[in-house]
mmCIF file of C-alpha atoms in Angstrom:
data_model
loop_
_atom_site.group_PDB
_atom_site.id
_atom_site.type_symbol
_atom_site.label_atom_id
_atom_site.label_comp_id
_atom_site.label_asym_id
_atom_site.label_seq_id
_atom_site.Cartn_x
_atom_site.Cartn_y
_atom_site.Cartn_z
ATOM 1 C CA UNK A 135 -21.939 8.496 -16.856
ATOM 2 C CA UNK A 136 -21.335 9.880 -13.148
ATOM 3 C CA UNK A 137 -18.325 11.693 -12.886
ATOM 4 C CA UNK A 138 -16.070 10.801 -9.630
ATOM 5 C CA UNK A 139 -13.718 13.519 -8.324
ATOM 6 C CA UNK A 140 -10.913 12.985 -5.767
ATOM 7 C CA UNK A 141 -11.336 15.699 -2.457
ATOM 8 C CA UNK A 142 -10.074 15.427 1.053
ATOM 9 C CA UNK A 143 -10.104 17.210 4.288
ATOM 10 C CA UNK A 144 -8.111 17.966 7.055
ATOM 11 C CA UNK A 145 -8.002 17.086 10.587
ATOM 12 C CA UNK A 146 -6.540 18.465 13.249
ATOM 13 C CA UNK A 147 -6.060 16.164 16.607
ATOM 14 C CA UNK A 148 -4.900 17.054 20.128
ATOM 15 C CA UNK A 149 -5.047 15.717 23.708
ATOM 16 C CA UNK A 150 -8.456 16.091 24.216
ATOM 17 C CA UNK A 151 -10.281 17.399 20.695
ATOM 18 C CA UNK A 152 -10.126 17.143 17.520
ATOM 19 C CA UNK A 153 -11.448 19.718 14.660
ATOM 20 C CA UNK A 154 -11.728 19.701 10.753
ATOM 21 C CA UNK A 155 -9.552 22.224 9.600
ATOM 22 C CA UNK A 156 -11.368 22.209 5.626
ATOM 23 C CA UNK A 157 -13.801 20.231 4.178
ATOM 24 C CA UNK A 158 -13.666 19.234 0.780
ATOM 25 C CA UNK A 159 -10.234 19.987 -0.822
ATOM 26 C CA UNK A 160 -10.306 19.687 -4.169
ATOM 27 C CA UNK A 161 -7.067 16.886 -5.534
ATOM 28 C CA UNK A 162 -8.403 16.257 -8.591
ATOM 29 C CA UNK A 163 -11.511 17.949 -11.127
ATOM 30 C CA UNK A 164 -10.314 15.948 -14.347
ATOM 31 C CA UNK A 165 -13.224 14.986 -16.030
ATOM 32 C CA UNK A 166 -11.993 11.729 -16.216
ATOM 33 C CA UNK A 167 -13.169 9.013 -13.364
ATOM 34 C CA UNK A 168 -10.768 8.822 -10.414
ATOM 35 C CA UNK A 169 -10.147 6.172 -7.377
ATOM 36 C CA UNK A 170 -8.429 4.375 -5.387
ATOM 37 C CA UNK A 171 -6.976 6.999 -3.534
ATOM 38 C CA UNK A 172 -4.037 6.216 -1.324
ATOM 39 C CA UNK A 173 -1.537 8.476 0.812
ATOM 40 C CA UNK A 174 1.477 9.244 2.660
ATOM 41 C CA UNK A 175 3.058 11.797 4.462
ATOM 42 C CA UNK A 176 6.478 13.108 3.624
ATOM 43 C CA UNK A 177 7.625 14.617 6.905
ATOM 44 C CA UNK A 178 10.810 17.019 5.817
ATOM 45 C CA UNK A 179 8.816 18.489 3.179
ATOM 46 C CA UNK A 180 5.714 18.425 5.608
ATOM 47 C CA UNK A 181 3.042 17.943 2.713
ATOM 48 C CA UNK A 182 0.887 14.967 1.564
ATOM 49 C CA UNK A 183 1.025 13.058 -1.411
ATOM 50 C CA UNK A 184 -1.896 11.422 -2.577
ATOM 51 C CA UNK A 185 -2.147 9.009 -5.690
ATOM 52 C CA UNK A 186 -4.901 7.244 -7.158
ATOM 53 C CA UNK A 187 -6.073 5.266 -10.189
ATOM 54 C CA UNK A 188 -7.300 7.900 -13.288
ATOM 55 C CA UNK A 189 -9.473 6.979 -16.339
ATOM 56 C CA UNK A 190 -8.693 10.750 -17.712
ATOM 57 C CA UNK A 191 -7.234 9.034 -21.071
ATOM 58 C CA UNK A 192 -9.718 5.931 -21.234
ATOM 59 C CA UNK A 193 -12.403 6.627 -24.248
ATOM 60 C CA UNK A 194 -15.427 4.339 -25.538
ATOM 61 C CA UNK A 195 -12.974 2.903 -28.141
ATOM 62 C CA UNK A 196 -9.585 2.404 -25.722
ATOM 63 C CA UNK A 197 -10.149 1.755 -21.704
ATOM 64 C CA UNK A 198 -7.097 3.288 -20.362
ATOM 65 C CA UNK A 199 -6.226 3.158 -16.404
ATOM 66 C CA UNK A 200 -3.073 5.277 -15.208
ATOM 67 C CA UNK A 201 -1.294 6.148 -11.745
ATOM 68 C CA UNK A 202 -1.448 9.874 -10.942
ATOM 69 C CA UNK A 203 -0.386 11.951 -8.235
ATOM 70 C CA UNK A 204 -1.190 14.933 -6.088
ATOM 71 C CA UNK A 205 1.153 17.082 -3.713
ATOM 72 C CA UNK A 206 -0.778 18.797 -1.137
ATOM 73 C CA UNK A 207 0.625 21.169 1.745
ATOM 74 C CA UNK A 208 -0.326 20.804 5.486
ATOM 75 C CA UNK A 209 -2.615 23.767 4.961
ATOM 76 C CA UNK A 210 -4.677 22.106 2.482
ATOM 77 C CA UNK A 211 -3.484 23.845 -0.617
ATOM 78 C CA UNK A 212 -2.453 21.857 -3.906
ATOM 79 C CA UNK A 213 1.338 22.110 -4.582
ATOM 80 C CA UNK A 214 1.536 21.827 -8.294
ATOM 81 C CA UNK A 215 -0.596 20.243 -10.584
ATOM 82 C CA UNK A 216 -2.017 16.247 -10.975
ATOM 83 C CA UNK A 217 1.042 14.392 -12.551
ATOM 84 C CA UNK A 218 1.467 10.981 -14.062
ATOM 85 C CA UNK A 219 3.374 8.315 -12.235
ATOM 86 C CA UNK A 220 2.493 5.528 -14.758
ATOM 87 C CA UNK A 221 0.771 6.507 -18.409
ATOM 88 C CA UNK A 222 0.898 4.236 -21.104
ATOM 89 C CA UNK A 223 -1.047 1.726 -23.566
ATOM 90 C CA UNK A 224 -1.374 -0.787 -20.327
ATOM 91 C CA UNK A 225 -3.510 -1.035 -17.414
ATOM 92 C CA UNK A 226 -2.433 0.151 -14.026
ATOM 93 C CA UNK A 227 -4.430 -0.027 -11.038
ATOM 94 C CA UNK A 228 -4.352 -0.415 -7.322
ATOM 95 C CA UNK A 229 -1.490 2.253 -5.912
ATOM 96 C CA UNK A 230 -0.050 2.461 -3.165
ATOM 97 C CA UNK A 231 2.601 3.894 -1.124
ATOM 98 C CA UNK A 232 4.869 4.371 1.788
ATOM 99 C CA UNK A 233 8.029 7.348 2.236
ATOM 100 C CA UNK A 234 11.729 6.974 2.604
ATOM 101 C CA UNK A 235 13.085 10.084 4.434
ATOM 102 C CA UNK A 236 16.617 9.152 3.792
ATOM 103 C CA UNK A 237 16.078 9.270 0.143
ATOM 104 C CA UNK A 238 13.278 11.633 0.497
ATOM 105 C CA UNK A 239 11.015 9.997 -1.970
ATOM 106 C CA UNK A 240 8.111 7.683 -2.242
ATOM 107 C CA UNK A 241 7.756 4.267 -3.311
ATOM 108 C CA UNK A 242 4.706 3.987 -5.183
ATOM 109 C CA UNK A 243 3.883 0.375 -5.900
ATOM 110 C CA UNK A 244 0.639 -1.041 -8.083
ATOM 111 C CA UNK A 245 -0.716 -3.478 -10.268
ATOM 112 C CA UNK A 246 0.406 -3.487 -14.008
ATOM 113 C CA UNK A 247 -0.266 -5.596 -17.254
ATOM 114 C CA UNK A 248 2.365 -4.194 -19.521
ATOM 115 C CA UNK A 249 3.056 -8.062 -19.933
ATOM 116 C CA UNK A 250 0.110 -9.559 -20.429
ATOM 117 C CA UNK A 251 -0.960 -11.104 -17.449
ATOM 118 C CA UNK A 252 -1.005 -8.865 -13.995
ATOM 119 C CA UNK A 253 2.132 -7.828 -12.308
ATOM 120 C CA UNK A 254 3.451 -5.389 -9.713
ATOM 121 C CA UNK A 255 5.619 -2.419 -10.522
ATOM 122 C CA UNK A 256 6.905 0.263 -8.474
ATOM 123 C CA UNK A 257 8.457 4.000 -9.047
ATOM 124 C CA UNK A 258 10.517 5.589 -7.125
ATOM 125 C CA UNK A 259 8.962 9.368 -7.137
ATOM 126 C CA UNK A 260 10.929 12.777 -5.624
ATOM 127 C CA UNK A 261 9.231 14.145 -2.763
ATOM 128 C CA UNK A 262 10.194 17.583 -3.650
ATOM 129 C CA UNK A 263 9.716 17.421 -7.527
ATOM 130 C CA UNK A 264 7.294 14.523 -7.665
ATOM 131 C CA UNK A 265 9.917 13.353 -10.565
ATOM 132 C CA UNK A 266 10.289 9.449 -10.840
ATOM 133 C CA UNK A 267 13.801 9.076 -9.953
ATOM 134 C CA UNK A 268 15.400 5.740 -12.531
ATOM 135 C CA UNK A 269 16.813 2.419 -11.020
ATOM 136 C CA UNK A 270 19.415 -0.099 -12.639
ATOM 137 C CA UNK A 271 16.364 -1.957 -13.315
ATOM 138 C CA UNK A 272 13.777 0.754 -14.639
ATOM 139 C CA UNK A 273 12.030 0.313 -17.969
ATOM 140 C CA UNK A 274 11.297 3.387 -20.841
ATOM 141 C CA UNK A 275 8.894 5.048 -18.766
ATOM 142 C CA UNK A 276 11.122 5.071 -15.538
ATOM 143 C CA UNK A 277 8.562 2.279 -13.826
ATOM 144 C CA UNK A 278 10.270 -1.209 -12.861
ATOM 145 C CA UNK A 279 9.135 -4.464 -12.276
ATOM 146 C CA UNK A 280 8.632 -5.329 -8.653
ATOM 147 C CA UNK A 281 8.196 -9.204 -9.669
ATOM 148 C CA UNK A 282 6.686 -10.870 -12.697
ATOM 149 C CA UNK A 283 4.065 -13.720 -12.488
ATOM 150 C CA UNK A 284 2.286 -15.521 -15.082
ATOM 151 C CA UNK A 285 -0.618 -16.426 -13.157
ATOM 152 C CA UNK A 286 -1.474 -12.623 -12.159
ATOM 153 C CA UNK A 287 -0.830 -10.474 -9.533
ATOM 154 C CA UNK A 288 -3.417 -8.357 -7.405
ATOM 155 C CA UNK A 289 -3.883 -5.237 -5.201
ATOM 156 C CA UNK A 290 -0.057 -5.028 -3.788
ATOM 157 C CA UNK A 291 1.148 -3.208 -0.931
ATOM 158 C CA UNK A 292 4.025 -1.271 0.873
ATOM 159 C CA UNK A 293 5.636 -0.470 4.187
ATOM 160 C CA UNK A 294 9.506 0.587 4.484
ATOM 161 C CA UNK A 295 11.507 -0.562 7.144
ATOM 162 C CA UNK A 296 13.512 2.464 8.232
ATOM 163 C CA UNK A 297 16.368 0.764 10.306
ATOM 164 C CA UNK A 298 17.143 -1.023 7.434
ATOM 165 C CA UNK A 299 16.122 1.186 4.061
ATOM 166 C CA UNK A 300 14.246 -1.648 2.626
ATOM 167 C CA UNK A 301 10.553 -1.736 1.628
ATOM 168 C CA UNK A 302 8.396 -5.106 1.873
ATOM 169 C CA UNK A 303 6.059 -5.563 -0.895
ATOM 170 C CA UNK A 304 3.234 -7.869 -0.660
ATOM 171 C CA UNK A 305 0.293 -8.843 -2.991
ATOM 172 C CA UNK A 306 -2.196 -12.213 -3.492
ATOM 173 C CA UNK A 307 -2.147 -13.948 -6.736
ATOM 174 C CA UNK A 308 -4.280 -16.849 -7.702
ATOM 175 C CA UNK A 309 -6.244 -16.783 -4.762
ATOM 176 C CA UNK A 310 -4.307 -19.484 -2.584
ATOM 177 C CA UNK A 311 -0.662 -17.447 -2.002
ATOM 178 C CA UNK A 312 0.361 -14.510 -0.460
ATOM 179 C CA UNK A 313 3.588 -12.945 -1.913
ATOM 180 C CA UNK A 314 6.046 -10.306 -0.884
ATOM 181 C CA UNK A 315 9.153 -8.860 -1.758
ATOM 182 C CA UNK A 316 12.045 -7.026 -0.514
ATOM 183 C CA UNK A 317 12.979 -3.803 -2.312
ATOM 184 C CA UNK A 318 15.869 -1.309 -0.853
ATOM 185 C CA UNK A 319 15.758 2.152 -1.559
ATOM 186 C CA UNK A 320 17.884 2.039 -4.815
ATOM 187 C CA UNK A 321 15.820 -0.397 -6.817
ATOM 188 C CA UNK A 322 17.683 -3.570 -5.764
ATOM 189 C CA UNK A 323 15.797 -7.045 -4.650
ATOM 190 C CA UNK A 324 15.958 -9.942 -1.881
ATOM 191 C CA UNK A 325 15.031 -12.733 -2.970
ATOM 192 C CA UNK A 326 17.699 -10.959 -6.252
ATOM 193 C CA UNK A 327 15.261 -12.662 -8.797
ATOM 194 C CA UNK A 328 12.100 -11.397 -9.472
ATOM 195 C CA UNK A 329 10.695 -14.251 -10.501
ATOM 196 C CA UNK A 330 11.407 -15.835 -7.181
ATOM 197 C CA UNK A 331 9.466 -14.134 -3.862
ATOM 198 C CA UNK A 332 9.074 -14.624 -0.595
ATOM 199 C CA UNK A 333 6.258 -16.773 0.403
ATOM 200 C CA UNK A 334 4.018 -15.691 3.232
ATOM 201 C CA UNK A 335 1.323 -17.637 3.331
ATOM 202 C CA UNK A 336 -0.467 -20.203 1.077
ATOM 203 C CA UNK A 337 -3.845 -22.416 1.492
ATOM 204 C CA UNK A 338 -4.957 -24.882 -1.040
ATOM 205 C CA UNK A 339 -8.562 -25.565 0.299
ATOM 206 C CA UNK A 340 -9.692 -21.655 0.908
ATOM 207 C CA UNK A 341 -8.413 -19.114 -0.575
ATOM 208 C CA UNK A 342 -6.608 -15.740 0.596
ATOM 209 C CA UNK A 343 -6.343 -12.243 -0.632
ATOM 210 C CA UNK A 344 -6.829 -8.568 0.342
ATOM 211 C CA UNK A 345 -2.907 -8.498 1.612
ATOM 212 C CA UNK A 346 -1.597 -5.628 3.509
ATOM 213 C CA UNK A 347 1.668 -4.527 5.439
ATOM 214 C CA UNK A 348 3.420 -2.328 8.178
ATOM 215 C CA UNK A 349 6.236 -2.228 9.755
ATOM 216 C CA UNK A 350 7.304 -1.882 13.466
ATOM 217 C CA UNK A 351 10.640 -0.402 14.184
ATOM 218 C CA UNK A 352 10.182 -1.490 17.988
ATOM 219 C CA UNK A 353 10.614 -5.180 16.774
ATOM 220 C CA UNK A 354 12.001 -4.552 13.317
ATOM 221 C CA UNK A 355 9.671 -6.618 11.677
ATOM 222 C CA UNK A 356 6.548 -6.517 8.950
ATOM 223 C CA UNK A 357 3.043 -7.678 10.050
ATOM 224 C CA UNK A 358 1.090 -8.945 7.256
ATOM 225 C CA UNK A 359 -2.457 -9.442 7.353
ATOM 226 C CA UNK A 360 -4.741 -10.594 4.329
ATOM 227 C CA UNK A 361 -8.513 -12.142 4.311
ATOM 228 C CA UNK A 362 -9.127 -15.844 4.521
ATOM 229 C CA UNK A 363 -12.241 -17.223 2.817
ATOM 230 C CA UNK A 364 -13.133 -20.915 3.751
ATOM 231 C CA UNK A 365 -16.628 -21.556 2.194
ATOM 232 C CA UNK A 366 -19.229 -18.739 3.020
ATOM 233 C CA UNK A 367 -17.536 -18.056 6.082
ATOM 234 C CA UNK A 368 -14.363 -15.038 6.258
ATOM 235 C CA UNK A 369 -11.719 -14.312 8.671
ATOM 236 C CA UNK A 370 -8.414 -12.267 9.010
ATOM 237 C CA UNK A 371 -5.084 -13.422 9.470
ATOM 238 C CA UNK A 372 -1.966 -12.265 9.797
ATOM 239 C CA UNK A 373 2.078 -13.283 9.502
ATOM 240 C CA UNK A 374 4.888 -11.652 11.195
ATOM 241 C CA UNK A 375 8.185 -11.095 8.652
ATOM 242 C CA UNK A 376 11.491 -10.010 10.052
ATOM 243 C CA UNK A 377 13.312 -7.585 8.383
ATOM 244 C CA UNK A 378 15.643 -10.300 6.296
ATOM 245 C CA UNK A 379 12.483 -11.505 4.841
ATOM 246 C CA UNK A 380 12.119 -14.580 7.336
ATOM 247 C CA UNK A 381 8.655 -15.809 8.641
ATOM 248 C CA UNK A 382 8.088 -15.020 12.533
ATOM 249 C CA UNK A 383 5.584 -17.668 14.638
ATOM 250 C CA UNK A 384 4.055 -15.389 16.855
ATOM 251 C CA UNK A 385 5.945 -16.624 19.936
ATOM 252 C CA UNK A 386 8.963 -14.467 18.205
ATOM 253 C CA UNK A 387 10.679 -17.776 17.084
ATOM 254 C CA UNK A 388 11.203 -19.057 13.291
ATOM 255 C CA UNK A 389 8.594 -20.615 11.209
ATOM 256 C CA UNK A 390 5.477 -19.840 9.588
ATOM 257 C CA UNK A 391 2.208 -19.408 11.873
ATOM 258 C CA UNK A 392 -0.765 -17.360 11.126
ATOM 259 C CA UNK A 393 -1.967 -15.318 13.846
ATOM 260 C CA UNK A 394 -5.956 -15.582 13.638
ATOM 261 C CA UNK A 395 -7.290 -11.720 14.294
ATOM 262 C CA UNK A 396 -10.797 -12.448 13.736
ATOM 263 C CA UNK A 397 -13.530 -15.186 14.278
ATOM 264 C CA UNK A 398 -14.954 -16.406 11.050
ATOM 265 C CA UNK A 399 -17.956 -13.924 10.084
ATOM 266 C CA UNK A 400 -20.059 -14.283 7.376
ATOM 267 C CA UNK A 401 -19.139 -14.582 3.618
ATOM 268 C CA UNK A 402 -18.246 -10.910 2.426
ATOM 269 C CA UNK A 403 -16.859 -10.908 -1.382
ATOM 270 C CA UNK A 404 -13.941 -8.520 -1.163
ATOM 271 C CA UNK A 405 -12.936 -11.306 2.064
ATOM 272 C CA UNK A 406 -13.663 -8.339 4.791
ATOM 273 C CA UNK A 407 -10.851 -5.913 3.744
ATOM 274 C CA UNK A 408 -8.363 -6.239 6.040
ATOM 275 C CA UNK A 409 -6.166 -2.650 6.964
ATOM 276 C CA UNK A 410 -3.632 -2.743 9.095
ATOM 277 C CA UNK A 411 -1.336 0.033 11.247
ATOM 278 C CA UNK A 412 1.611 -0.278 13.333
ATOM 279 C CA UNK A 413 1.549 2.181 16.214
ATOM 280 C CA UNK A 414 4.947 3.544 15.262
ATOM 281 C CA UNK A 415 5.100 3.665 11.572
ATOM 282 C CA UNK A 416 6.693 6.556 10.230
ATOM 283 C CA UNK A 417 7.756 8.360 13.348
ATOM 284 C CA UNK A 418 10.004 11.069 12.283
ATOM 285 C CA UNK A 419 14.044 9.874 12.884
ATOM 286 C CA UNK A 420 14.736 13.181 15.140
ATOM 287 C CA UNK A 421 11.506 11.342 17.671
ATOM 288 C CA UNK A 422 13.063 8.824 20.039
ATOM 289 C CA UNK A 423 9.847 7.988 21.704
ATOM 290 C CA UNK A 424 9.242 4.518 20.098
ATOM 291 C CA UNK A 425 7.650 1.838 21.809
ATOM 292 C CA UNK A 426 9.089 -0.772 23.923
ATOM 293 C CA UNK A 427 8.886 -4.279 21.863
ATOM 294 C CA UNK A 428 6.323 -5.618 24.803
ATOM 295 C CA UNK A 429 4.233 -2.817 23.627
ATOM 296 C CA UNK A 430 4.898 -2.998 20.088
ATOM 297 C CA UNK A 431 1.168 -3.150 18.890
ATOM 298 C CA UNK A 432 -0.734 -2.893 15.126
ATOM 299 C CA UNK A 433 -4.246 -1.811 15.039
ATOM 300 C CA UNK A 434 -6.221 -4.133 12.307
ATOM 301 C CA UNK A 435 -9.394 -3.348 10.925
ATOM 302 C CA UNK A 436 -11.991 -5.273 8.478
ATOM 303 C CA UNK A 437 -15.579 -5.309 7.636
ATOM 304 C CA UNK A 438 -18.438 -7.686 8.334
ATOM 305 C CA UNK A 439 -21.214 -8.284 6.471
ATOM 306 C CA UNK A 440 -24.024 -8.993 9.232
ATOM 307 C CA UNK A 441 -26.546 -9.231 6.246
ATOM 308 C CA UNK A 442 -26.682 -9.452 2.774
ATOM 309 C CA UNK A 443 -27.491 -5.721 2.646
ATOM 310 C CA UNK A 444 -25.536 -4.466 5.601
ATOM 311 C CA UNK A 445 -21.801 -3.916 5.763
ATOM 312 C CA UNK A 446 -20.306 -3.283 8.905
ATOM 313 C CA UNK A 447 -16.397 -1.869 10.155
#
């Protein structure tokens, strides 16, 4: 079996060049498999944390998939060791991640089938300590439920809206919804039941998936974006949220409307992987230079398969 190991580098950009500072730091040399490596940057402490799926406790009699997490410094060096943000007899996969400087701590947000079917969870995790910090509405191993769905949940996603300390969570389930909802930074919910989400976007003769978030504090709003697949053709969409949850058309007024970001390319399984990244996302609170709303802008990437054997960005 191939071992995979976690590494990263660091890059250092100015006005007119920009130069990798280390290549290959090591985050993680369990002998376990790792992936699905996500992370943010906490700003007061001015290190990294990265977090990823593990298979270090999975064996050829129990497959076991857990949340871990790495501190790094800005100089490249580990702080601490690997530690576990969700362990346990379920399967946990898909992190991710954004950073409340208020709080100082991460929401860390992923896919979870402690019940069976697939749901989201979150943890709230210390960005000095990297200890998961309890909510009214945490479970034994300090992880809470996000929502719960009985017809599975996949590959969620996080931004938090600073202006108002709240974090948007989306995901897809069943193919034909996008989900999201509204966590503050103690734990608490809008919609209050989590059962009950918000609904960004649905289709009944295509399907959508691949759903991810950022926030703009220029507008105050979430922009959504997520992969449409209509036959063997793909595209990429996206829905504006305000910060009270509420869908935006993209003329600023009320309503749902999906802005269409790409022309339909051919069919690509994983429905062209949308990323998306709001141009002032986690600007430190002490930096007033944020953009005026007329120049609020996100910058959305996908792939596109040209060929059965060639994948494109």
């Amino acid at each position: 079996m191939t071992r995979r190991y976690l590494f990263c580098c660091f890059l250092a950009a100015g006005l007119i060049q920009a130069q990798i500072l280390q290549n290959h730091i090591p985050v993680s040399l369990d002998p376990g498999q790792q992936g699905w490596v996500q992370v943010g940057y906490n700003y007061l402490e001015d290190t990294y944390l990265v977090v990823w799926e593990d298979y270090r406790n999975s064996t050829l009699q129990q497959f076991d998939c857990d949340i871990f997490g790495q501190f790094m410094s800005s100089d490249g060096n580990p702080v601490g060791g690997n530690f576990p943000i969700c362990m346990g007899p379920s399967q946990a996969f898909w992190p991710h991640l954004d950073y409340d400087p208020e709080m100082n701590r991460f929401l860390v947000v992923f896919e979870d089938y402690r019940n069976g079917a697939g749901d989201v969870y979150g943890a709230f995790v210390d960005g000095h300590t990297g200890r998961k910090m309890p909510t009214d509405s945490t479970e034994a191993d300090t992880c809470f439920a996000v929502t719960k769905n009985p017809v599975g949940i996949y590959a969620p996603s996080v931004a938090f809206n600073e202006k108002e300390g709240t974090f948007l969570v989306v995901w897809s389930g069943s193919g034909k919804i996008i989900n999201g909802q509204i966590v503050d930074r103690f734990g608490g919910f809008n919609p209050t039941d989590i059962v009950e989400n918000i609904r960004i976007a649905e289709i009944v003769d295509a399907s959508i998936s691949n759903a991810e978030v950022t926030y703009h504090p220029a507008t105050n709003e979430w922009f959504v974006v997520f992969g449409l697949q209509a036959g063997d053709l793909s595209s990429v969409c996206g829905q504006r949220v305000d910060a009270d949850g509420k869908l935006i058309k993209p003329d600023g007024t009320e309503g749902s409307e999906w802005i269409g970001i790409s022309a339909p390319d051919q069919n690509n399984p994983d429905s062209m992987q949308p990323r998306v990244q709001a141009n002032a996302e986690n600007i430190p609170f002490w930096i007033t230079r944020v953009p005026e709303p007329e120049y609020a802008e996100c910058l959305v990437t996908w792939t596109s398969q040209r060929s059965w054997d060639n994948f494109d960005l």
